[in-house]
XYZ file of C-alpha atoms in Angstrom:
736
model
C -10.599 88.664 -54.431
C -10.578 90.521 -57.375
C -7.676 89.202 -59.877
C -7.629 92.594 -61.954
C -9.201 90.298 -65.519
C -9.455 93.525 -67.073
C -5.631 94.284 -67.535
C -5.621 96.777 -70.102
C -8.147 98.548 -72.739
C -7.303 96.617 -75.858
C -9.684 98.485 -78.342
C -10.555 101.439 -76.646
C -9.735 103.400 -79.748
C -13.328 102.141 -80.983
C -15.368 104.269 -77.961
C -15.032 107.812 -79.407
C -17.448 110.255 -81.266
C -18.125 109.837 -84.710
C -19.309 112.413 -86.765
C -23.008 111.881 -89.256
C -22.096 111.917 -92.934
C -25.428 111.830 -94.554
C -26.098 115.319 -95.051
C -24.388 117.285 -97.849
C -22.059 114.381 -98.086
C -19.055 116.650 -100.185
C -19.022 119.576 -97.478
C -19.461 116.802 -93.760
C -16.304 114.935 -95.695
C -14.499 118.099 -95.807
C -15.664 118.303 -91.835
C -14.461 115.211 -91.318
C -11.443 115.154 -92.616
C -10.064 118.262 -91.042
C -11.774 117.150 -87.518
C -9.366 113.894 -87.831
C -6.173 113.256 -85.840
C -4.132 113.614 -88.784
C -5.893 117.251 -89.537
C -7.339 118.797 -85.913
C -8.386 122.110 -88.076
C -11.272 122.444 -85.319
C -12.263 126.322 -86.616
C -12.487 125.944 -89.955
C -14.711 122.868 -89.140
C -16.617 124.849 -87.373
C -16.942 127.866 -90.343
C -18.342 124.721 -92.479
C -20.546 123.322 -90.152
C -21.941 127.218 -89.294
C -22.585 127.335 -93.400
C -24.396 123.885 -93.787
C -27.119 125.164 -90.654
C -28.071 128.437 -92.370
C -29.219 125.728 -95.548
C -30.855 123.418 -93.354
C -31.737 124.866 -89.890
C -33.999 121.866 -88.550
C -31.040 119.314 -89.263
C -30.092 118.429 -85.698
C -27.576 116.274 -87.458
C -25.845 119.604 -88.135
C -25.845 120.561 -84.442
C -24.467 117.264 -82.928
C -21.724 117.401 -85.702
C -20.777 120.724 -84.079
C -21.493 119.941 -80.481
C -18.759 117.078 -81.219
C -16.062 119.523 -82.968
C -16.192 121.689 -79.957
C -15.658 118.617 -77.678
C -12.870 117.903 -79.217
C -11.599 121.381 -79.632
C -11.786 121.933 -75.863
C -9.123 119.120 -75.414
C -12.316 116.017 -74.935
C -12.511 117.752 -71.295
C -16.289 119.083 -71.833
C -18.308 116.093 -71.308
C -20.766 116.985 -69.179
C -22.164 119.717 -71.603
C -21.352 117.260 -74.267
C -23.607 114.982 -72.825
C -26.434 117.635 -72.185
C -26.491 118.494 -75.847
C -26.914 115.005 -77.145
C -29.984 114.463 -74.252
C -31.545 117.539 -75.427
C -30.960 116.242 -79.004
C -32.853 112.834 -78.575
C -35.636 114.678 -76.865
C -35.797 116.843 -80.442
C -35.936 114.077 -82.311
C -38.051 111.720 -80.373
C -41.420 113.057 -78.656
C -42.265 109.494 -77.415
C -40.515 106.926 -76.150
C -42.101 104.552 -78.805
C -40.310 104.423 -81.942
C -39.643 101.921 -84.325
C -36.683 100.198 -86.088
C -35.857 103.017 -89.318
C -36.056 105.754 -86.424
C -33.479 103.874 -84.619
C -31.504 103.395 -87.626
C -31.489 106.434 -89.136
C -30.644 108.009 -85.427
C -27.923 105.539 -85.043
C -25.034 107.466 -84.427
C -26.524 109.877 -82.050
C -27.721 106.485 -80.262
C -24.074 105.646 -80.379
C -22.594 108.732 -79.075
C -24.467 108.967 -75.959
C -23.390 105.216 -75.331
C -19.805 106.565 -75.420
C -20.358 108.973 -72.768
C -21.911 106.609 -70.878
C -19.417 104.189 -71.158
C -16.651 106.970 -70.038
C -18.884 107.728 -66.994
C -19.082 104.396 -65.895
C -22.912 103.622 -66.571
C -21.992 100.953 -68.552
C -25.898 99.137 -67.554
C -27.424 102.722 -69.600
C -24.456 101.805 -72.410
C -24.989 98.213 -72.698
C -28.817 99.252 -73.092
C -28.104 101.510 -75.975
C -25.836 99.025 -77.237
C -28.080 95.995 -77.708
C -30.779 98.519 -79.001
C -28.155 99.160 -81.810
C -27.473 96.118 -82.267
C -30.494 94.509 -83.382
C -30.284 96.958 -86.464
C -26.597 96.087 -87.631
C -27.079 94.905 -90.902
C -27.809 98.405 -92.608
C -24.552 99.767 -90.736
C -21.004 100.042 -93.137
C -18.718 97.757 -91.698
C -16.462 100.042 -89.587
C -19.150 101.681 -87.760
C -20.777 97.802 -87.006
C -17.415 96.830 -85.893
C -17.407 100.086 -83.407
C -20.801 98.521 -81.959
C -19.922 95.007 -81.723
C -16.558 96.227 -80.156
C -17.793 98.439 -77.881
C -20.318 96.219 -76.880
C -17.707 93.320 -76.129
C -15.437 95.831 -74.184
C -18.778 96.704 -71.820
C -20.009 93.101 -71.693
C -16.167 92.266 -70.229
C -16.443 95.193 -67.717
C -19.290 93.563 -66.429
C -18.525 89.900 -66.524
C -20.749 88.975 -68.839
C -17.797 86.906 -71.023
C -20.157 84.439 -72.682
C -22.185 87.124 -74.140
C -18.744 88.990 -75.243
C -17.561 85.641 -77.276
C -20.489 85.594 -79.164
C -20.138 89.192 -80.568
C -16.701 88.431 -81.441
C -18.099 85.489 -82.872
C -20.184 87.882 -85.097
C -17.086 90.479 -86.133
C -15.370 86.887 -87.045
C -18.273 86.796 -89.521
C -19.037 90.410 -90.085
C -15.458 90.670 -91.230
C -15.497 87.841 -93.668
C -18.691 88.832 -95.297
C -17.149 91.914 -95.822
C -13.855 90.790 -97.919
C -16.159 88.693 -100.166
C -18.250 91.495 -100.651
C -15.136 93.662 -101.624
C -13.990 90.648 -103.146
C -17.199 90.395 -106.398
C -16.821 94.167 -107.405
C -12.869 93.519 -108.515
C -13.016 93.565 -111.649
C -14.885 97.334 -111.909
C -13.943 98.649 -108.922
C -13.035 102.810 -109.291
C -10.172 104.321 -107.174
C -12.579 104.973 -104.378
C -13.515 101.457 -104.106
C -9.949 100.127 -104.377
C -9.337 102.991 -101.642
C -12.344 101.156 -99.345
C -10.871 97.943 -99.707
C -7.399 99.064 -98.923
C -8.957 100.951 -95.503
C -11.459 98.125 -94.966
C -8.450 95.442 -94.878
C -6.284 97.333 -92.837
C -9.063 97.589 -90.296
C -9.654 93.859 -90.477
C -6.260 93.458 -89.723
C -5.849 95.605 -86.694
C -8.788 94.082 -85.283
C -7.728 90.544 -85.367
C -5.307 91.241 -83.147
C -8.047 93.119 -80.400
C -10.167 90.115 -81.221
C -7.524 87.246 -80.109
C -7.217 89.692 -77.267
C -10.452 90.102 -76.270
C -11.317 86.391 -76.452
C -8.373 85.511 -74.362
C -10.126 87.862 -71.350
C -13.384 86.591 -71.934
C -11.924 83.135 -71.328
C -10.149 83.773 -68.453
C -13.191 85.529 -66.722
C -15.025 82.208 -67.298
C -11.801 80.449 -66.166
C -11.279 77.695 -69.217
C -7.727 77.132 -69.415
C -7.961 74.973 -72.126
C -9.773 77.479 -74.544
C -7.502 79.941 -73.175
C -4.323 78.355 -73.746
C -5.368 78.460 -78.135
C -6.003 82.439 -77.474
C -2.608 83.242 -76.209
C -1.044 81.592 -78.433
C -2.511 83.999 -81.787
C -1.950 86.955 -79.067
C 1.969 86.531 -78.850
C 2.294 85.741 -82.572
C 0.046 88.494 -83.198
C 1.207 91.175 -80.986
C 4.002 89.131 -79.911
C 6.023 90.415 -76.787
C 4.061 93.564 -76.016
C 2.718 94.980 -72.698
C -1.138 93.961 -73.193
C 0.126 90.427 -74.772
C 2.492 89.924 -71.523
C -0.138 91.240 -68.614
C -2.535 88.556 -69.984
C 0.132 85.903 -70.180
C 0.279 86.512 -67.053
C -3.666 86.617 -66.125
C -3.477 83.249 -67.297
C -0.854 81.459 -65.704
C -2.203 82.856 -62.605
C -5.361 81.521 -63.620
C -3.494 78.346 -63.649
C -1.847 78.401 -60.490
C 1.966 78.954 -61.231
C 1.973 82.129 -59.885
C 6.048 82.598 -60.056
C 5.719 82.565 -63.838
C 2.828 85.165 -63.461
C 5.477 86.694 -61.187
C 8.309 86.445 -64.307
C 5.783 87.485 -66.737
C 4.955 90.543 -65.320
C 8.264 91.729 -64.294
C 9.401 91.254 -68.263
C 6.707 93.277 -69.518
C 7.857 97.199 -70.468
C 5.151 99.212 -68.943
C 7.675 102.447 -69.479
C 6.644 102.625 -73.364
C 3.216 102.179 -73.152
C 0.937 105.302 -73.414
C -0.082 107.211 -70.905
C -3.793 107.899 -69.107
C -4.419 110.499 -71.390
C -4.877 108.181 -74.501
C -5.686 104.775 -73.156
C -7.915 105.787 -69.828
C -5.188 103.403 -67.929
C -2.412 103.745 -65.530
C -0.504 100.475 -66.398
C 1.973 101.064 -63.614
C -1.199 100.773 -61.121
C -2.142 97.879 -62.957
C 1.851 96.580 -62.397
C 1.665 96.448 -58.715
C -2.256 95.689 -58.445
C -1.792 91.893 -60.428
C 1.260 91.798 -58.238
C -0.581 92.141 -55.285
C -3.487 89.552 -56.095
C -0.727 87.283 -57.032
C 0.910 87.544 -53.756
C -2.757 87.218 -52.050
C -3.068 83.897 -53.991
C 0.132 82.286 -52.649
C -0.464 83.613 -48.881
C 2.110 86.285 -48.675
C -0.684 88.831 -47.190
C 1.879 91.122 -46.424
C 3.859 91.449 -49.733
C 0.093 91.842 -51.191
C -0.282 94.534 -48.791
C 2.762 96.696 -49.807
C 2.032 96.104 -53.456
C -1.339 97.258 -53.278
C -0.426 100.878 -51.140
C 2.326 100.897 -54.237
C -0.448 100.830 -56.272
C -2.858 103.466 -54.428
C 0.471 105.594 -54.758
C 0.840 105.225 -58.398
C -3.167 105.747 -58.908
C -2.602 109.383 -56.525
C 0.070 109.963 -58.552
C -1.718 109.810 -61.742
C -4.778 111.368 -60.521
C -2.310 114.112 -59.562
C -1.827 114.560 -62.768
C -4.903 114.562 -64.281
C -6.626 117.210 -62.439
C -8.726 115.521 -59.312
C -10.182 112.367 -61.010
C -12.767 111.816 -57.913
C -14.260 115.279 -58.911
C -14.054 115.023 -62.350
C -16.082 111.511 -62.189
C -18.650 113.753 -60.674
C -18.152 116.616 -62.179
C -17.525 115.039 -65.651
C -15.430 117.760 -66.772
C -12.056 119.173 -66.013
C -9.561 116.183 -67.333
C -10.081 114.405 -71.076
C -13.130 112.269 -71.532
C -11.005 108.720 -71.585
C -8.893 110.014 -68.524
C -12.374 109.630 -66.431
C -11.540 105.631 -66.136
C -7.878 106.128 -64.556
C -8.736 106.429 -61.192
C -9.287 102.839 -59.822
C -8.681 104.157 -56.003
C -11.736 102.207 -54.523
C -11.015 99.044 -56.531
C -7.572 99.053 -54.913
C -9.127 99.420 -51.543
C -11.410 97.223 -51.541
C -7.840 94.583 -52.716
C -5.637 96.516 -49.629
C -8.957 95.774 -46.993
C -9.470 92.380 -48.037
C -5.376 91.974 -47.555
C -5.542 93.331 -44.187
C -8.160 91.386 -43.125
C -6.393 88.108 -44.080
C -3.293 89.162 -42.176
C -5.136 90.146 -38.846
C -5.193 93.789 -39.369
C -9.230 94.266 -38.401
C -9.138 97.903 -38.103
C -6.936 98.893 -40.470
C -8.914 96.720 -43.513
C -12.374 98.181 -41.686
C -10.900 101.627 -42.751
C -10.368 100.527 -46.408
C -13.751 98.829 -46.610
C -15.961 101.707 -45.998
C -14.608 104.368 -47.945
C -14.862 101.507 -51.004
C -18.129 100.570 -49.510
C -19.136 104.196 -50.571
C -19.279 103.237 -54.193
C -19.466 99.562 -53.849
C -22.299 99.658 -52.229
C -24.774 96.948 -53.762
C -22.228 94.948 -52.349
C -23.447 92.058 -50.313
C -20.179 90.473 -49.596
C -18.431 93.395 -48.869
C -20.985 94.249 -45.951
C -20.080 90.922 -44.499
C -16.558 91.761 -45.184
C -17.089 94.904 -42.801
C -18.720 92.872 -40.309
C -16.095 90.335 -40.654
C -13.692 93.352 -39.393
C -15.955 94.306 -36.898
C -16.266 90.956 -35.153
C -12.291 90.557 -35.607
C -11.716 93.724 -33.834
C -13.634 93.056 -30.611
C -13.127 89.780 -30.335
C -11.828 90.484 -26.294
C -8.600 88.741 -26.501
C -4.971 89.624 -25.754
C -2.493 91.118 -28.795
C -1.250 87.697 -29.983
C -4.677 86.836 -30.272
C -5.891 89.837 -32.182
C -2.411 89.327 -34.461
C -3.684 85.657 -35.034
C -1.145 83.933 -32.919
C -1.601 81.509 -30.532
C -1.572 82.067 -27.078
C -2.262 79.872 -23.632
C -4.675 80.810 -21.591
C -5.458 79.823 -18.551
C -8.058 80.028 -15.990
C -6.216 81.399 -13.036
C -6.813 85.430 -13.136
C -4.709 85.564 -9.677
C -4.149 84.198 -5.917
C -4.546 86.951 -3.177
C -3.336 86.701 0.465
C -1.365 84.067 2.352
C -1.484 80.815 4.474
C -5.147 80.304 5.207
C -6.274 83.350 4.111
C -4.818 82.158 0.659
C -7.594 82.803 -2.002
C -7.399 81.707 -5.852
C -9.318 84.325 -8.415
C -10.101 82.903 -11.343
C -10.710 84.186 -14.707
C -13.631 85.449 -16.266
C -14.806 83.687 -19.109
C -17.597 86.495 -20.177
C -15.206 88.965 -21.837
C -16.829 88.660 -25.363
C -20.167 89.998 -24.216
C -18.788 92.974 -22.385
C -17.744 95.123 -25.463
C -20.334 98.094 -26.088
C -20.296 101.317 -28.149
C -22.507 103.400 -25.094
C -23.340 106.865 -25.330
C -23.261 106.412 -30.053
C -25.462 106.062 -32.412
C -25.141 102.211 -33.805
C -25.737 103.456 -36.964
C -21.918 105.364 -37.019
C -19.345 103.387 -38.921
C -16.818 102.478 -36.300
C -15.821 98.895 -35.968
C -17.977 98.168 -33.185
C -20.707 94.503 -32.827
C -23.417 97.286 -33.213
C -22.338 98.131 -36.658
C -21.348 94.455 -37.515
C -25.161 93.870 -37.089
C -26.287 96.630 -39.796
C -23.580 95.320 -41.993
C -25.186 92.044 -42.233
C -28.830 93.574 -41.273
C -27.435 95.193 -45.601
C -25.805 91.878 -46.475
C -29.106 89.772 -45.838
C -31.286 92.551 -47.482
C -28.590 92.635 -50.979
C -29.237 88.814 -51.288
C -32.154 87.384 -53.870
C -34.658 85.867 -52.270
C -34.918 83.042 -55.073
C -32.781 82.576 -58.029
C -34.806 82.300 -61.461
C -33.618 81.110 -64.947
C -33.876 84.069 -67.094
C -35.385 82.830 -70.301
C -35.107 86.398 -72.520
C -33.343 86.205 -75.515
C -30.362 88.157 -75.152
C -27.358 89.263 -77.632
C -25.578 85.869 -77.241
C -28.475 84.226 -78.344
C -28.564 86.176 -81.409
C -24.843 86.137 -81.966
C -24.751 82.326 -81.774
C -27.392 81.610 -84.781
C -24.989 84.625 -86.919
C -22.027 82.527 -86.124
C -22.539 80.148 -88.260
C -19.977 77.051 -88.588
C -16.732 78.558 -88.522
C -14.158 77.766 -86.185
C -14.781 80.682 -84.021
C -18.092 79.694 -83.628
C -17.636 76.017 -82.320
C -15.118 77.597 -79.880
C -17.927 79.855 -78.520
C -19.978 77.257 -78.527
C -17.792 74.748 -76.932
C -17.080 77.095 -74.188
C -20.469 78.482 -73.649
C -22.318 74.666 -73.334
C -20.318 74.653 -70.025
C -21.553 77.630 -69.189
C -24.795 77.085 -70.546
C -28.296 77.474 -68.926
C -26.765 79.475 -65.598
C -28.291 80.597 -63.710
C -29.137 84.905 -63.754
C -26.022 86.199 -61.798
C -25.798 88.518 -58.934
C -23.945 91.685 -59.431
C -21.152 91.953 -56.670
C -18.156 94.779 -58.018
C -15.690 95.394 -58.101
C -14.978 91.237 -57.628
C -16.570 89.014 -60.005
C -20.680 88.665 -60.015
C -22.265 85.915 -57.555
C -23.677 82.908 -59.285
C -26.704 81.041 -57.671
C -24.871 78.210 -55.743
C -22.424 81.364 -54.902
C -25.508 83.119 -53.674
C -26.415 80.316 -51.323
C -23.272 80.089 -49.796
C -22.716 83.585 -49.324
C -26.181 83.724 -47.676
C -24.886 80.800 -45.124
C -21.874 82.324 -44.116
C -23.848 85.604 -43.301
C -26.524 83.916 -41.524
C -23.535 82.209 -39.300
C -22.102 85.306 -38.200
C -25.361 86.877 -37.623
C -25.588 84.031 -35.554
C -22.488 85.002 -33.578
C -22.971 88.971 -33.292
C -26.024 88.688 -31.991
C -25.131 86.430 -29.142
C -22.078 88.977 -28.977
C -25.010 91.698 -28.107
C -27.308 89.280 -25.970
C -29.819 89.513 -28.455
C -30.654 85.521 -27.830
C -34.301 85.584 -29.623
C -32.475 86.890 -32.936
C -28.988 84.695 -32.471
C -31.556 81.517 -32.296
C -33.428 82.955 -35.378
C -30.633 83.482 -37.377
C -29.026 80.272 -36.120
C -32.387 78.350 -37.105
C -32.260 79.837 -40.443
C -28.786 78.651 -41.282
C -29.629 75.033 -40.214
C -32.430 75.321 -42.880
C -30.675 76.149 -45.811
C -29.875 73.577 -48.602
C -26.888 72.000 -48.964
C -25.066 73.695 -46.020
C -21.560 72.658 -45.583
C -20.844 70.617 -42.175
C -18.260 73.774 -40.806
C -21.382 75.769 -41.167
C -24.191 72.912 -40.217
C -21.650 72.743 -36.978
C -21.872 76.330 -35.816
C -25.616 76.768 -36.427
C -25.954 74.048 -33.539
C -23.375 75.474 -31.341
C -25.017 78.878 -31.765
C -28.449 78.024 -31.277
C -27.425 75.803 -28.136
C -25.938 78.700 -26.956
C -28.883 81.336 -27.846
C -31.276 77.926 -26.077
C -29.774 77.856 -23.032
C -29.539 81.634 -22.621
C -33.295 81.465 -22.683
C -33.575 79.173 -20.537
C -34.314 76.249 -23.001
C -31.683 73.667 -22.235
C -33.917 70.114 -23.165
C -34.288 72.200 -26.634
C -30.135 73.218 -26.492
C -29.457 69.242 -25.614
C -30.392 68.312 -28.908
C -28.076 70.547 -30.594
C -25.860 69.478 -28.682
C -25.907 65.544 -29.909
C -22.239 64.801 -30.966
C -23.847 62.606 -33.958
C -24.806 66.244 -35.738
C -21.233 66.992 -36.551
C -20.583 64.979 -39.610
C -17.963 67.687 -41.220
C -15.449 70.368 -40.338
C -14.038 71.549 -43.539
C -13.469 75.322 -43.752
C -12.940 77.420 -46.364
C -12.714 77.596 -50.059
C -10.681 75.259 -51.504
C -8.871 75.465 -55.345
C -11.063 74.575 -58.337
C -8.514 71.881 -60.291
C -10.771 71.335 -62.941
C -9.991 75.242 -63.688
C -6.472 75.074 -63.579
C -3.900 73.228 -65.924
C -1.986 70.523 -64.844
C 0.541 71.450 -67.029
C 2.560 73.404 -64.002
C 5.917 72.093 -64.085
C 8.021 71.349 -61.202
C 7.207 74.507 -59.415
C 5.276 73.996 -56.238
C 1.582 75.944 -56.108
C 0.487 77.350 -53.119
C -2.973 76.580 -51.518
C -5.126 80.147 -52.216
C -7.515 78.009 -49.744
C -8.286 80.094 -46.389
C -5.917 78.725 -43.424
C -8.316 77.210 -40.405
C -8.105 80.241 -37.419
C -6.328 78.941 -34.705
C -9.765 78.363 -32.363
C -11.814 76.173 -34.860
C -11.722 72.496 -34.748
C -9.372 70.711 -37.182
C -11.394 67.444 -37.338
C -14.159 65.660 -36.735
C -13.151 63.947 -33.226
C -12.106 67.787 -31.907
C -15.357 68.856 -33.144
C -17.162 66.010 -31.372
C -15.368 66.702 -28.713
C -16.479 70.520 -28.006
C -19.695 69.182 -28.371
C -19.163 66.961 -25.680
C -18.064 69.957 -23.206
C -20.930 72.082 -23.844
C -23.655 68.842 -23.216
C -21.697 69.019 -19.968
C -21.942 72.277 -19.067
C -25.836 72.044 -20.052
C -26.451 68.625 -18.028
C -25.537 70.938 -15.420
C -27.497 73.559 -15.636
C -30.435 70.802 -14.951
C -28.187 68.902 -12.391
C -27.355 66.107 -13.805
C -24.186 66.004 -12.373
C -23.510 62.023 -13.271
C -24.391 63.216 -17.417
C -22.271 66.222 -16.930
C -18.877 63.713 -15.813
C -19.752 61.043 -17.962
C -19.649 63.865 -20.955
C -16.543 65.257 -19.731
C -14.726 62.175 -19.221
C -15.520 61.061 -23.123
C -14.392 64.546 -24.339
C -11.436 64.567 -22.141
C -10.317 61.014 -23.729
C -10.677 61.804 -27.443
C -8.388 65.337 -27.096
C -4.790 66.087 -26.162
C -4.629 67.240 -22.445
C -3.071 70.335 -23.410
C -5.304 71.263 -25.942
C -8.192 70.906 -23.221
C -10.307 74.219 -23.503
C -9.968 76.397 -19.979
C -14.146 76.543 -19.911
C -13.860 72.731 -19.603
C -11.229 72.974 -16.764
C -13.777 74.893 -14.485
C -16.401 73.031 -15.586
C -14.244 69.784 -13.911
C -13.649 72.132 -10.736
C -17.435 72.563 -10.281
C -18.081 69.149 -10.629
C -15.669 68.054 -8.087
C -16.755 70.743 -5.659
C -20.560 69.681 -6.355
C -18.868 66.342 -5.450
C -17.079 67.415 -2.891
C -13.899 66.704 -3.619
C -12.041 70.296 -3.058
C -8.265 69.191 -2.789
C -8.768 67.223 -6.221
C -10.590 70.436 -7.487
C -7.651 72.583 -6.083
C -5.542 70.211 -8.272
C -7.338 71.103 -11.511
C -6.165 74.822 -10.600
C -2.955 74.735 -10.164
C -1.903 71.915 -13.185
C -4.710 73.983 -15.721
C -5.843 70.477 -16.843
C -8.247 67.671 -15.950
C -6.696 64.973 -13.741
C -7.777 61.114 -14.070
C -8.317 60.801 -10.504
C -11.145 63.562 -11.256
C -13.519 61.285 -13.176
C -13.593 58.431 -9.958
C -16.689 58.154 -8.225
C -16.448 59.312 -4.805
C -17.730 57.254 -1.868
C -20.133 59.570 0.010
C -18.400 59.010 3.090
C -15.296 60.616 1.839
C -17.229 63.422 0.676
C -15.908 67.375 2.860
C -18.374 69.982 1.754
C -17.387 73.102 1.455
C -19.751 75.595 1.078
C -17.667 78.434 0.923
C -15.643 77.524 -1.545
C -18.705 75.823 -3.587
C -20.080 78.877 -3.776
C -17.528 81.241 -4.718
C -17.080 78.897 -7.982
C -19.568 79.998 -10.458
C -20.635 77.749 -13.689
C -19.990 78.905 -16.927
C -23.119 79.073 -18.473
C -22.437 78.505 -21.661
C -18.864 78.340 -23.868
C -20.027 77.914 -27.337
C -18.729 81.250 -28.788
C -16.393 79.845 -31.549
C -16.006 82.644 -33.430
C -16.701 82.210 -37.652
C -14.255 82.511 -40.497
């Protein structure tokens, strides 16, 4: 579940296009002033630029300034045209890709403008590549431009869930501010008016940036789930920004991280979102984020219906914002028609992802399937999203009653109906093979419908998207360079403390829009996909593929006890269907079950200890109704299935012992109907017709049914025996 770590874009004003100033300084300085937010005299600025271009027609920087001025003149709505112009200028400057560092410094503003456009077009990887290239030559840049490059990279790292790199860059920014202050203080006695103006401008810039840096640090610590470091920075944010909307959103996210969900809701409700600038200025719809955050909080509280309600409110607010700006979905494709910063305002697919997960939890798989199918069109490289789609298909095709599809407990019996009267009275037993009868005949399996065939395709995609082996990334990145430059400042020590816990981490696997997957999370996801794949293959009757998936699951390292239990069951059922009874009996050994814990528990070390008197709801998954709640019940299920396997080999005495042992371990009311059918079959095989009828009428196993009946008292009823069909297997426990 995505907890909306990116609440607001707190320093997006750094992500603006700039004009070069190194050719004819006096003239270009006039152009810059007239193009600023205070001036806005774009026509006059264009006249000056055309005059400059007549003097030097080969200078691409003047052409770039003209393109930027025209872009601002049109209200920043011609993003695609500006991107093409900048790309043409880059090709004009560099005919080959092999350029030296001096060229990078000389053309830094061209690269920066390209990174800004990639940023607003959601092309974050391209923007990071350009930003890291600029970061290598940070020393020659002036302080303001160096800060803009660092802040852009920080924002990009947080958007791509790389908080460690963002913290290192924030340490570099602290060092830049200290160096800039000392540099301006050296020539204080002999400084001119221009130097004084530059010093005042730099001081104001540093003061403005400090509050933004604290907010960035909070966002980074939240992504790292480092509550102690985050608590220190939250105090700084509240001291500098007060009870502003960004600071209250951050504090609410911090309380969400600690598990204080009611306090997080109170903080959100206390924020004045009406005073926040609209998406034209910030690129974010605060109302949409407000409802989205409420939905995430109620999801963590286990109130999924309320979560769906809030996500729908967020979708309505998002659609309303897009209607004001124009068609945002088309604008993102065409990159024209609306201001550049507003291209980031559309959060429809992130909200659909959140809404789909909520709907899946409340037992509405078809509605969840529709939401997730729309989200997968954008996030098609997310293996976890493909698994969720497969779970929607499985949940929609369980073959149970309406109560069972809604996640409610229901009583299942073995008696379907009674036909005839008196001597001709017949009992019709319920079929136990409804799970394997659902197929989408007459259409391709690739058509996106909630069928088991499509679930198999989704699971195949999920497995292909997972890496085979996680390797350590030994390359030196921006973080390592920043760490060497952080020195012994207070911020640098905080960064080293935070990164030491996360240091030497394995390479992440992107899973947008949710947080990336670490190495262990990837392995856990692989186990879940294999378990679900085995279940789907069994439902489709592909026993060889089911056995293959189950054996791969059982060979996974650090396999959880619950998935190990499912792996043995699925492998045994596949082997029984393949008439390999002896191999199936080895999998059905009750000693194979040692743990049946299911779901994801909260990480207590990431949550604060000062939770007050409020009761914190668990954010873990609840155990489904059909899943064993203890090791004893799981071993009971294994014994029932083991008795079934012995029956198939005509070893009725062993089957009766297994059934007797299992029945003594479980409550009479909790006996599965398949086990009752097995008891009926054994009694008919033993000649106890009356006792078999009593089992059917009472819908429970009787203690007398386990007593050995002497051969003299057997009354074989051949017709009744032939009318009872032995359940071949009943190991279909749905994976959750």
